Coordinates of C-alpha atoms in Angstrom, one line a residue:
Chain A
M1 CA 15.9 22.7 -22.9
K2 CA 16.8 20.5 -25.8
D3 CA 15.6 17.0 -26.8
F4 CA 18.0 14.2 -27.1
L5 CA 17.5 10.8 -28.6
F6 CA 19.1 7.9 -26.6
V7 CA 19.6 5.0 -29.0
F8 CA 20.1 1.7 -27.1
R9 CA 22.2 -1.1 -28.6
G10 CA 23.0 -4.5 -27.4
P11 CA 22.2 -8.2 -27.6
T12 CA 18.5 -9.0 -27.4
P13 CA 17.2 -10.3 -24.1
E14 CA 16.6 -13.6 -25.9
D15 CA 20.3 -13.8 -26.8
L16 CA 21.3 -13.0 -23.2
K17 CA 19.3 -16.0 -21.9
L18 CA 18.2 -14.1 -18.8
S19 CA 16.6 -16.1 -16.0
P20 CA 13.4 -14.7 -14.3
E21 CA 15.6 -13.5 -11.4
D22 CA 18.0 -11.7 -13.9
M23 CA 15.0 -10.1 -15.6
Q24 CA 13.6 -8.8 -12.4
A25 CA 17.0 -7.3 -11.4
S26 CA 17.1 -5.6 -14.8
M27 CA 13.5 -4.4 -14.3
Q28 CA 14.4 -2.9 -10.9
K29 CA 17.3 -0.9 -12.4
W30 CA 15.2 0.4 -15.3
M31 CA 12.5 1.4 -13.0
A32 CA 14.9 3.4 -10.9
W33 CA 16.5 5.1 -13.9
I34 CA 13.3 6.1 -15.6
Q35 CA 11.8 7.3 -12.3
Q36 CA 14.9 9.5 -11.8
L37 CA 14.4 11.0 -15.2
N38 CA 10.7 11.4 -14.7
E39 CA 11.1 13.1 -11.4
K40 CA 13.3 15.8 -12.9
G41 CA 10.8 16.2 -15.7
L42 CA 13.3 15.0 -18.3
Y43 CA 11.7 11.9 -19.6
G44 CA 10.1 12.2 -23.1
G45 CA 8.9 8.6 -23.5
G46 CA 10.4 5.8 -25.4
D47 CA 9.7 2.3 -26.9
P48 CA 11.4 -1.0 -27.4
L49 CA 11.9 -2.3 -30.9
L50 CA 11.2 -5.9 -32.2
P51 CA 14.5 -7.4 -33.5
A52 CA 13.1 -8.5 -36.8
G53 CA 12.8 -5.9 -39.5
K54 CA 13.6 -4.9 -43.1
T55 CA 16.2 -2.9 -44.7
V56 CA 15.3 -0.9 -47.8
Q57 CA 18.2 0.6 -49.7
G58 CA 19.9 1.3 -53.0
K59 CA 18.8 3.0 -56.2
K60 CA 15.9 0.8 -57.0
P61 CA 15.5 0.4 -53.9
V62 CA 16.0 -3.2 -52.8
V63 CA 14.3 -4.7 -49.8
T64 CA 16.3 -7.2 -47.7
D65 CA 15.5 -8.9 -44.4
G66 CA 17.4 -7.4 -41.6
P67 CA 19.1 -5.7 -40.0
F68 CA 21.3 -8.6 -39.1
A69 CA 23.5 -6.5 -37.0
E70 CA 26.0 -8.2 -34.6
G71 CA 24.5 -8.7 -31.2
K72 CA 26.1 -5.6 -29.7
E73 CA 25.2 -3.5 -32.6
L74 CA 21.5 -4.2 -32.8
V75 CA 19.3 -1.3 -31.9
G76 CA 16.8 -2.5 -29.2
G77 CA 15.0 0.7 -28.3
Y78 CA 15.1 4.4 -27.8
I79 CA 14.0 7.1 -25.3
I80 CA 13.9 10.9 -25.5
V81 CA 15.5 12.8 -22.8
K82 CA 15.5 16.6 -22.1
A83 CA 18.7 18.4 -21.2
E84 CA 20.4 21.8 -21.7
T85 CA 23.6 20.5 -23.3
L86 CA 25.1 17.4 -24.9
E87 CA 27.3 17.1 -21.9
E88 CA 24.3 17.0 -19.5
A89 CA 22.5 14.5 -21.7
T90 CA 25.6 12.3 -21.7
E91 CA 25.8 12.5 -18.0
L92 CA 22.2 11.3 -17.8
A93 CA 23.0 8.5 -20.1
S94 CA 25.5 7.1 -17.6
G95 CA 22.5 5.8 -15.6
F96 CA 21.6 3.3 -18.4
P97 CA 21.3 0.0 -16.6
D98 CA 22.5 -2.5 -19.2
F99 CA 26.2 -1.7 -19.5
Q100 CA 27.0 -5.0 -17.8
L101 CA 24.9 -6.8 -20.5
Q102 CA 27.0 -5.5 -23.4
G103 CA 24.6 -2.6 -23.9
S104 CA 25.5 0.9 -25.1
V105 CA 23.8 4.2 -25.5
E106 CA 24.2 6.6 -28.4
V107 CA 23.3 10.2 -27.4
R108 CA 22.1 12.5 -30.3
E109 CA 20.6 15.9 -30.1
I110 CA 17.4 16.3 -32.0
M111 CA 17.7 19.2 -34.4
K112 CA 15.1 21.8 -34.0
M113 CA 14.8 25.0 -36.0
P114 CA 11.9 27.2 -35.5
M115 CA 10.2 27.5 -38.9
P116 CA 9.4 31.0 -40.2
S117 CA 5.7 31.6 -40.0
Chain B
M1 CA 4.3 11.2 -10.4
S2 CA 5.2 13.1 -7.2
S3 CA 8.9 13.8 -6.7
G4 CA 10.9 12.2 -3.9
E5 CA 9.0 8.9 -4.1
S6 CA 11.3 6.0 -3.9
P7 CA 11.1 3.8 -6.9
Q8 CA 8.4 1.1 -6.9
Q9 CA 9.9 -2.1 -5.6
L10 CA 9.0 -5.4 -7.1
V11 CA 8.4 -8.1 -4.5
D12 CA 11.5 -10.2 -4.0
H13 CA 11.7 -13.1 -6.5
L14 CA 8.3 -12.1 -8.0
F15 CA 9.4 -13.1 -11.5
R16 CA 10.7 -16.4 -10.3
H17 CA 7.5 -17.3 -8.5
E18 CA 5.3 -16.1 -11.3
A19 CA 7.4 -18.1 -13.8
G20 CA 6.9 -21.2 -11.7
K21 CA 3.1 -20.7 -11.6
M22 CA 3.0 -20.0 -15.3
I23 CA 4.9 -23.1 -16.2
A24 CA 2.6 -25.2 -14.1
V25 CA -0.6 -23.8 -15.6
L26 CA 0.7 -24.0 -19.2
T27 CA 1.9 -27.6 -18.6
R28 CA -1.6 -28.5 -17.5
I29 CA -3.0 -27.0 -20.7
F30 CA -0.5 -28.1 -23.2
G31 CA 0.5 -31.4 -21.6
I32 CA 3.8 -32.5 -19.9
H33 CA 5.0 -33.8 -23.2
N34 CA 5.1 -30.2 -24.3
L35 CA 7.3 -29.0 -21.5
E36 CA 9.9 -27.4 -23.8
L37 CA 7.2 -25.5 -25.6
V38 CA 5.8 -24.3 -22.3
E39 CA 9.2 -23.1 -21.0
D40 CA 9.8 -21.3 -24.2
T41 CA 6.4 -19.6 -24.1
V42 CA 6.9 -18.5 -20.5
Q43 CA 10.3 -17.1 -21.3
E44 CA 8.9 -15.2 -24.3
T45 CA 6.1 -13.8 -22.2
F46 CA 8.4 -12.5 -19.6
L47 CA 10.9 -11.0 -22.1
K48 CA 8.1 -9.1 -23.9
A49 CA 6.7 -7.8 -20.6
L50 CA 10.2 -6.8 -19.5
Q51 CA 10.8 -4.9 -22.8
V52 CA 7.5 -3.0 -22.7
W53 CA 7.7 -2.2 -19.0
K54 CA 11.2 -0.8 -19.3
Y55 CA 10.0 2.2 -21.3
Q56 CA 6.5 2.7 -19.8
A57 CA 5.7 1.7 -16.3
V58 CA 5.3 -1.5 -14.4
P59 CA 1.6 -1.9 -13.9
D60 CA 0.2 -1.8 -10.3
N61 CA -0.3 -5.5 -10.3
P62 CA 2.6 -6.9 -12.3
A63 CA 1.8 -10.6 -11.3
G64 CA -1.7 -10.3 -12.5
W65 CA -0.6 -8.5 -15.7
L66 CA 2.0 -11.3 -16.5
M67 CA -0.7 -13.9 -16.1
Q68 CA -3.0 -12.0 -18.4
V69 CA -0.4 -11.9 -21.1
A70 CA 0.3 -15.6 -20.6
R71 CA -3.4 -16.3 -20.8
N72 CA -3.9 -14.3 -24.0
R73 CA -0.8 -15.9 -25.6
T74 CA -2.2 -19.4 -24.7
I75 CA -5.5 -18.6 -26.2
D76 CA -3.7 -17.5 -29.4
L77 CA -1.7 -20.6 -29.6
I78 CA -4.8 -22.8 -29.0
R79 CA -6.7 -20.9 -31.7
R80 CA -3.8 -21.4 -34.1
Q81 CA -3.9 -25.1 -33.4
Q82 CA -7.6 -25.1 -34.1
K83 CA -7.0 -23.3 -37.4
L84 CA -4.6 -26.0 -38.5
A85 CA -7.1 -28.6 -37.5
D86 CA -9.4 -28.9 -40.5
I87 CA -12.7 -27.9 -38.9
S88 CA -15.8 -26.0 -40.1
E89 CA -16.1 -22.3 -39.7
E90 CA -19.1 -22.8 -37.5
L91 CA -17.3 -25.1 -35.1
S92 CA -14.4 -22.6 -35.2
L93 CA -16.7 -19.8 -34.2
R94 CA -18.2 -21.8 -31.4
L95 CA -14.9 -22.9 -30.1
G96 CA -13.8 -19.3 -30.4
A97 CA -16.1 -18.0 -27.7
D98 CA -15.6 -21.1 -25.5
T99 CA -11.8 -21.2 -25.8
E100 CA -11.4 -18.1 -23.8
Q101 CA -13.8 -19.4 -21.2
V102 CA -12.2 -22.8 -21.0
I103 CA -8.7 -21.5 -20.9
G104 CA -9.8 -18.8 -18.4
Q105 CA -10.8 -21.6 -16.0
F106 CA -7.2 -22.9 -15.8
F107 CA -6.1 -19.4 -14.6
L108 CA -8.3 -19.3 -11.5
D109 CA -6.3 -19.1 -8.3
T110 CA -7.4 -22.5 -7.1
E111 CA -6.6 -24.2 -10.4
I112 CA -3.2 -22.4 -10.5
A113 CA -2.4 -23.9 -7.0
D114 CA -3.6 -27.3 -8.2
S115 CA -1.3 -27.1 -11.3
Q116 CA 1.7 -26.1 -9.1
L117 CA 1.1 -29.1 -6.9
R118 CA 1.0 -31.4 -10.0
M119 CA 4.3 -30.0 -11.1
I120 CA 5.9 -30.5 -7.8
F121 CA 4.6 -34.2 -7.7
T122 CA 5.8 -34.8 -11.3
C123 CA 9.3 -33.4 -10.7
C124 CA 9.5 -35.6 -7.6
H125 CA 8.5 -38.7 -9.4
P126 CA 10.3 -41.6 -7.6
A127 CA 11.6 -43.2 -10.8
L128 CA 13.8 -40.1 -11.4
N129 CA 17.1 -40.0 -9.5
P130 CA 17.2 -37.4 -6.7
E131 CA 19.7 -35.0 -8.2
D132 CA 17.6 -34.9 -11.4
Q133 CA 14.5 -34.3 -9.3
V134 CA 16.2 -31.4 -7.5
A135 CA 17.3 -29.8 -10.8
L136 CA 14.0 -30.2 -12.4
T137 CA 12.1 -28.8 -9.4
L138 CA 14.4 -25.7 -9.3
K139 CA 14.0 -25.1 -13.0
T140 CA 10.3 -25.6 -13.5
V141 CA 8.7 -25.1 -10.1
S142 CA 11.1 -22.5 -8.6
G143 CA 11.8 -20.5 -11.8
F144 CA 15.6 -20.7 -11.4
G145 CA 17.8 -20.3 -14.5
V146 CA 20.4 -23.0 -15.4
S147 CA 23.3 -20.9 -14.1
E148 CA 21.5 -20.1 -10.9
I149 CA 21.0 -23.8 -10.4
S150 CA 24.7 -24.6 -11.0
K151 CA 25.8 -22.0 -8.7
A152 CA 23.4 -23.1 -6.0
L153 CA 24.3 -26.8 -6.3
V154 CA 28.0 -26.0 -6.8
S155 CA 28.1 -27.7 -10.2
N156 CA 28.4 -26.5 -13.8
D157 CA 25.9 -25.6 -16.5
A158 CA 26.6 -28.7 -18.6
T159 CA 26.0 -31.1 -15.7
I160 CA 22.8 -29.3 -14.8
Q161 CA 21.6 -29.3 -18.5
K162 CA 22.2 -33.0 -18.6
R163 CA 20.2 -33.6 -15.4
L164 CA 17.3 -31.6 -16.8
Y165 CA 17.4 -33.4 -20.1
R166 CA 17.5 -36.9 -18.4
A167 CA 14.6 -36.0 -16.3
K168 CA 12.5 -34.6 -19.2
E169 CA 13.4 -37.6 -21.4
Y170 CA 12.3 -40.1 -18.8
I171 CA 9.0 -38.3 -18.3
R172 CA 8.4 -38.3 -22.0
Q173 CA 9.4 -41.9 -22.7
H174 CA 7.5 -43.3 -19.8
E175 CA 4.5 -41.0 -20.4
I176 CA 4.5 -39.9 -16.8
R177 CA 1.2 -38.3 -16.1
F178 CA 0.8 -34.7 -14.9
E179 CA -1.4 -35.4 -12.0
I180 CA -1.8 -35.6 -8.2
P181 CA -1.7 -39.3 -7.3
A182 CA -4.3 -40.8 -5.0
G183 CA -4.4 -43.4 -2.3
E184 CA -1.2 -45.3 -1.5
P185 CA 0.8 -43.8 -4.4
L186 CA 0.0 -40.4 -2.9
K187 CA 1.6 -41.3 0.4
E188 CA 4.7 -42.6 -1.4
R189 CA 4.8 -39.5 -3.6
L190 CA 4.5 -37.2 -0.7
D191 CA 7.4 -39.0 0.9
T192 CA 9.6 -38.4 -2.2
V193 CA 8.5 -34.7 -2.2
Y194 CA 9.6 -34.3 1.4
T195 CA 12.9 -36.0 0.7
I196 CA 13.6 -33.6 -2.2
L197 CA 12.4 -30.5 -0.3
Y198 CA 14.7 -31.5 2.6
L199 CA 17.6 -32.2 0.1
L200 CA 17.0 -28.7 -1.3
F201 CA 17.0 -27.2 2.1
N202 CA 20.2 -29.0 3.1
E203 CA 22.0 -27.9 -0.1
G204 CA 21.4 -24.4 1.1
Y205 CA 22.0 -25.0 4.7
N206 CA 25.1 -27.2 4.7
S207 CA 27.0 -26.2 1.6
S208 CA 30.0 -24.0 2.5
K209 CA 31.1 -23.6 -1.1
A210 CA 28.2 -21.7 -2.7
D211 CA 27.9 -18.0 -1.9
E212 CA 25.7 -17.0 1.0
L213 CA 22.9 -15.3 -0.9
I214 CA 22.3 -18.3 -3.1
R215 CA 22.4 -20.7 -0.1
H216 CA 19.9 -18.5 1.6
D217 CA 17.7 -18.6 -1.6
L218 CA 17.7 -22.3 -1.6
C219 CA 16.6 -22.6 2.1
A220 CA 13.9 -20.0 1.5
E221 CA 12.7 -21.7 -1.6
A222 CA 12.5 -25.1 0.1
M223 CA 10.5 -23.5 2.9
R224 CA 8.2 -21.7 0.4
L225 CA 7.5 -24.9 -1.5
C226 CA 6.8 -26.8 1.8
K227 CA 4.4 -24.0 2.8
L228 CA 2.7 -24.3 -0.6
L229 CA 2.2 -27.9 0.1
T230 CA 0.5 -27.3 3.4
E231 CA -2.0 -25.0 1.7
H232 CA -3.4 -27.7 -0.5
R233 CA -5.9 -30.2 0.7
V234 CA -3.7 -33.1 -0.4
G235 CA -0.5 -31.7 1.2
N236 CA -1.7 -30.4 4.5
T237 CA -0.6 -33.5 6.4
P238 CA 1.0 -33.7 9.8
S239 CA 4.3 -34.6 8.1
S240 CA 4.2 -31.6 5.8
F241 CA 3.9 -29.3 8.9
A242 CA 6.6 -31.3 10.7
L243 CA 9.0 -30.8 7.8
L244 CA 8.1 -27.0 7.6
S245 CA 8.7 -26.7 11.3
L246 CA 12.1 -28.4 11.1
M247 CA 13.1 -26.0 8.3
C248 CA 12.1 -23.1 10.4
F249 CA 14.1 -24.1 13.4
Q250 CA 17.2 -24.8 11.4
A251 CA 16.9 -21.7 9.3
S252 CA 16.7 -19.6 12.5
R253 CA 20.3 -20.5 13.1
F254 CA 21.4 -19.8 9.5
D255 CA 23.4 -16.7 10.3
S256 CA 25.1 -17.9 13.5
R257 CA 26.8 -20.9 11.9
M258 CA 29.6 -19.2 10.0
G259 CA 32.1 -16.8 11.4
D260 CA 33.3 -13.8 9.4
D261 CA 36.3 -15.5 7.9
N262 CA 34.3 -18.5 6.9
T263 CA 35.0 -20.4 10.0
I264 CA 32.5 -22.9 11.4
I265 CA 30.8 -22.1 14.7
L266 CA 29.6 -25.2 16.5
L267 CA 26.3 -25.3 18.2
E268 CA 27.9 -25.0 21.6
H269 CA 29.6 -21.7 20.6
Q270 CA 26.8 -20.0 18.7
D271 CA 25.5 -16.8 19.9
R272 CA 21.9 -17.7 20.6
H273 CA 20.9 -14.0 20.5
G274 CA 21.7 -14.2 16.8
W275 CA 19.0 -16.9 16.3
N276 CA 16.0 -15.6 14.5
Q277 CA 13.2 -15.5 17.0
E278 CA 10.5 -15.0 14.3
L279 CA 11.6 -18.3 12.6
I280 CA 11.7 -20.1 15.9
R281 CA 8.2 -18.9 16.7
R282 CA 7.0 -20.2 13.4
G283 CA 8.7 -23.5 14.0
Y284 CA 6.7 -24.0 17.1
Y285 CA 3.5 -22.9 15.4
Y286 CA 4.0 -25.5 12.7
L287 CA 5.2 -28.1 15.1
N288 CA 1.8 -27.7 16.9
L289 CA -0.1 -28.1 13.7
S290 CA 1.9 -31.2 13.0
A291 CA 0.8 -32.9 16.3
T292 CA -2.2 -34.6 14.8
G293 CA -2.9 -38.0 13.2
D294 CA -1.4 -41.3 14.0
R295 CA 1.8 -41.3 11.9
L296 CA 5.0 -40.2 13.5
S297 CA 7.4 -39.2 10.8
V298 CA 11.1 -38.7 10.9
Y299 CA 10.4 -35.0 10.4
H300 CA 8.4 -34.9 13.6
I301 CA 11.3 -36.3 15.6
E302 CA 13.9 -34.2 13.9
S303 CA 11.8 -31.1 14.4
A304 CA 11.4 -32.0 18.1
I305 CA 15.2 -32.3 18.4
A306 CA 15.7 -28.9 16.8
A307 CA 12.9 -27.4 19.0
E308 CA 14.8 -28.7 22.1
H309 CA 17.9 -26.8 21.1
C310 CA 16.0 -23.7 20.3
L311 CA 14.2 -23.9 23.7
S312 CA 17.4 -23.8 25.6
P313 CA 19.0 -20.4 26.4
D314 CA 22.5 -21.9 26.2
F315 CA 24.3 -25.0 25.3
A316 CA 24.9 -26.2 28.9
S317 CA 21.2 -26.0 29.9
T318 CA 20.1 -28.2 27.0
N319 CA 17.9 -31.1 28.0
W320 CA 20.2 -33.9 27.0
E321 CA 18.0 -36.6 28.5
T322 CA 15.1 -35.5 26.4
L323 CA 17.3 -35.4 23.3
L324 CA 18.6 -38.9 24.0
K325 CA 15.0 -40.2 24.1
L326 CA 14.3 -38.4 20.9
Y327 CA 17.3 -39.9 19.3
D328 CA 16.2 -43.4 20.4
C329 CA 12.9 -42.7 18.6
L330 CA 14.8 -41.5 15.5
L331 CA 17.0 -44.5 15.4
E332 CA 14.0 -46.8 15.2
L333 CA 12.8 -45.0 12.1
K334 CA 16.2 -44.2 10.7
P335 CA 18.6 -46.9 11.8
I336 CA 21.6 -45.4 10.0
P337 CA 25.2 -44.8 11.0
I338 CA 24.9 -41.0 11.1
V339 CA 22.0 -41.1 13.6
Q340 CA 24.0 -43.6 15.7
L341 CA 26.9 -41.1 15.6
N342 CA 24.8 -38.1 16.7
R343 CA 23.3 -40.3 19.5
S344 CA 26.7 -41.1 20.8
I345 CA 27.5 -37.4 21.1
L346 CA 24.5 -37.1 23.4
L347 CA 25.7 -40.0 25.5
A348 CA 29.0 -38.2 25.8
Q349 CA 27.1 -35.0 26.9
L350 CA 25.5 -37.1 29.6
G351 CA 28.9 -38.1 30.9
R352 CA 28.6 -41.7 29.5
L353 CA 31.9 -41.3 27.6
E354 CA 32.9 -45.0 27.4
T355 CA 29.4 -46.0 26.2
A356 CA 29.5 -43.3 23.7
I357 CA 32.8 -44.5 22.3
D358 CA 31.6 -48.1 22.3
T359 CA 28.4 -47.1 20.5
I360 CA 30.4 -45.7 17.7
L361 CA 32.8 -48.6 17.5
D362 CA 29.7 -50.9 17.3
I363 CA 28.2 -49.2 14.2
P364 CA 28.0 -51.8 11.5
G365 CA 30.7 -51.1 8.9
I366 CA 32.5 -48.7 11.1
A367 CA 35.9 -49.7 9.7
Q368 CA 34.9 -48.6 6.2
L369 CA 33.2 -45.5 7.5
L370 CA 36.4 -44.4 9.3
K371 CA 38.4 -45.1 6.2
H372 CA 36.3 -42.7 4.0
H373 CA 34.3 -40.2 6.0
Y374 CA 35.9 -37.5 8.0
I375 CA 32.9 -37.0 10.4
Y376 CA 33.3 -40.4 12.1
N377 CA 37.0 -39.8 12.7
A378 CA 36.3 -36.2 13.9
V379 CA 33.7 -37.3 16.5
L380 CA 35.5 -40.3 17.7
G381 CA 38.7 -38.4 17.9
E382 CA 37.0 -35.7 20.0
L383 CA 35.6 -38.3 22.4
Y384 CA 39.0 -40.1 22.8
G385 CA 40.4 -36.6 23.6
R386 CA 37.8 -36.1 26.3
A387 CA 38.5 -39.6 27.7
G388 CA 42.2 -38.8 28.0
N389 CA 43.5 -41.1 25.2
I390 CA 45.4 -38.3 23.5
A391 CA 47.4 -40.5 21.1
E392 CA 44.3 -42.1 19.6
A393 CA 42.5 -38.7 19.6
R394 CA 45.4 -37.1 17.6
R395 CA 45.5 -40.0 15.1
L396 CA 41.8 -39.7 14.4
L397 CA 41.7 -36.0 14.1
E398 CA 44.6 -36.1 11.7
K399 CA 42.7 -38.6 9.6
A400 CA 39.6 -36.4 9.6
Y401 CA 41.8 -33.4 8.6
E402 CA 43.1 -35.5 5.7
L403 CA 39.7 -36.6 4.6
T404 CA 37.7 -33.4 4.6
P405 CA 38.0 -31.1 1.5
S406 CA 36.4 -28.2 3.4
L407 CA 38.8 -25.5 4.5
A408 CA 36.4 -24.4 7.2
E409 CA 36.3 -28.0 8.6
K410 CA 40.1 -28.2 8.4
K411 CA 40.5 -25.1 10.5
L412 CA 38.1 -26.5 13.1
L413 CA 40.0 -29.7 13.3
R414 CA 43.3 -27.9 13.6
D415 CA 42.0 -25.9 16.5
K416 CA 40.8 -29.1 18.2
M417 CA 44.2 -30.7 17.7
D418 CA 45.9 -27.7 19.2
Q419 CA 43.7 -27.9 22.2
L420 CA 44.7 -31.5 23.0
A421 CA 46.8 -31.6 26.1

């Protein structure tokens, strides 16, 4: 079993101007998806990210406020999912509930190499 | 977590209802002049909860948890205000301990119910115009989003925003108080509330343009708010129960009124087996509870009329005599053309066709009504048809066809014209 990082991108819920009813509908879908992963023992936890942050880059380095990524590009959270192959993991990613809300999932295998003792 | 469990289901409209409660409580705490701040705070609270719950798990008591988060946020905001106020550290400390206590009081169940009632009364302030009252109620009491309101009222977002803005501006400029009136003003305010709740119900019941789920939502919401009213000492009046009973009776027929291809099914043709018996039962239950006091309201009579239809196993067995008496009573309280019209239909059912036709022709202002409103043409046309005056019947039904924008009504009228000898 390998570990995969699912990186979620998309407009913030604030930007989407969801009504309480919309939020509940979204919640139901997430609950169903995570439960599915949990039942198969494939869910490795996850967290949402606050939209504000800092970017540190360059030789000095320089700190800037950001990221000010475009709505669809902003990373909103991540989860870790277990699967045998990238294909399998990608299949699981198709259950992501926010495609209709301009959301997307990036699926990346977490590199592991057993260290020599 | 055991496998094979179906996912935890959130109670229908939980977030909407909790949002309504939260807005009411926070408005009581921060003041009605801070309504925008309150709405923003509630929105933030829900969004944060949503974000966190997505990745972890919905707590066993999501409603309680949401309120807890709202409460803590409120205490934070108040403390921040206190910091800005130039006060001593000692006072700050003293207030600190008490702030939690004081704020906590507002979140008790009885106080939440009280705040909700204040919100309903404020939204239904008689100085606001009815469509603004409806929009504000749906937004702040019922937790609907702006798009949901426009879909429900078959309008558009910009119009709804305008109504909300007008209502809030009026409240702010005239310093409308966030309170439950007392004495005579209370009676008047309750009357406005009933009018708005009934308007809301009818938007859901009679609109053929909005989609079915939303219409259903509106009716259910009107009933929920009416029930909320009856659970409060100020609102549990005979009229409140009468209105609730009326809504139950009408809602019981919700599904039988439209055919599959969006055709209208008249009362006489509805499949009464499709009427919701549970709602009818509840209608009688509330009708009984309304039979107290010395004030007969319009809702009592309308509910009795609806009850009479629900009692009857089929159209033919309906007690038309009783209905006529009820309409006589209704006419005294509501001497308006549409009631006259409905009464004339009853006269026709009792075989008094000529009297029925004369009654319509005697309605004050009937010439103008026939010029502009399809329903008067449709009914009068139908009666002339039954009386054998085919030429006049056809003329009136054609006029009705011309006047109504509704495709479903047009189809019904076309069918009636085809049936004319």
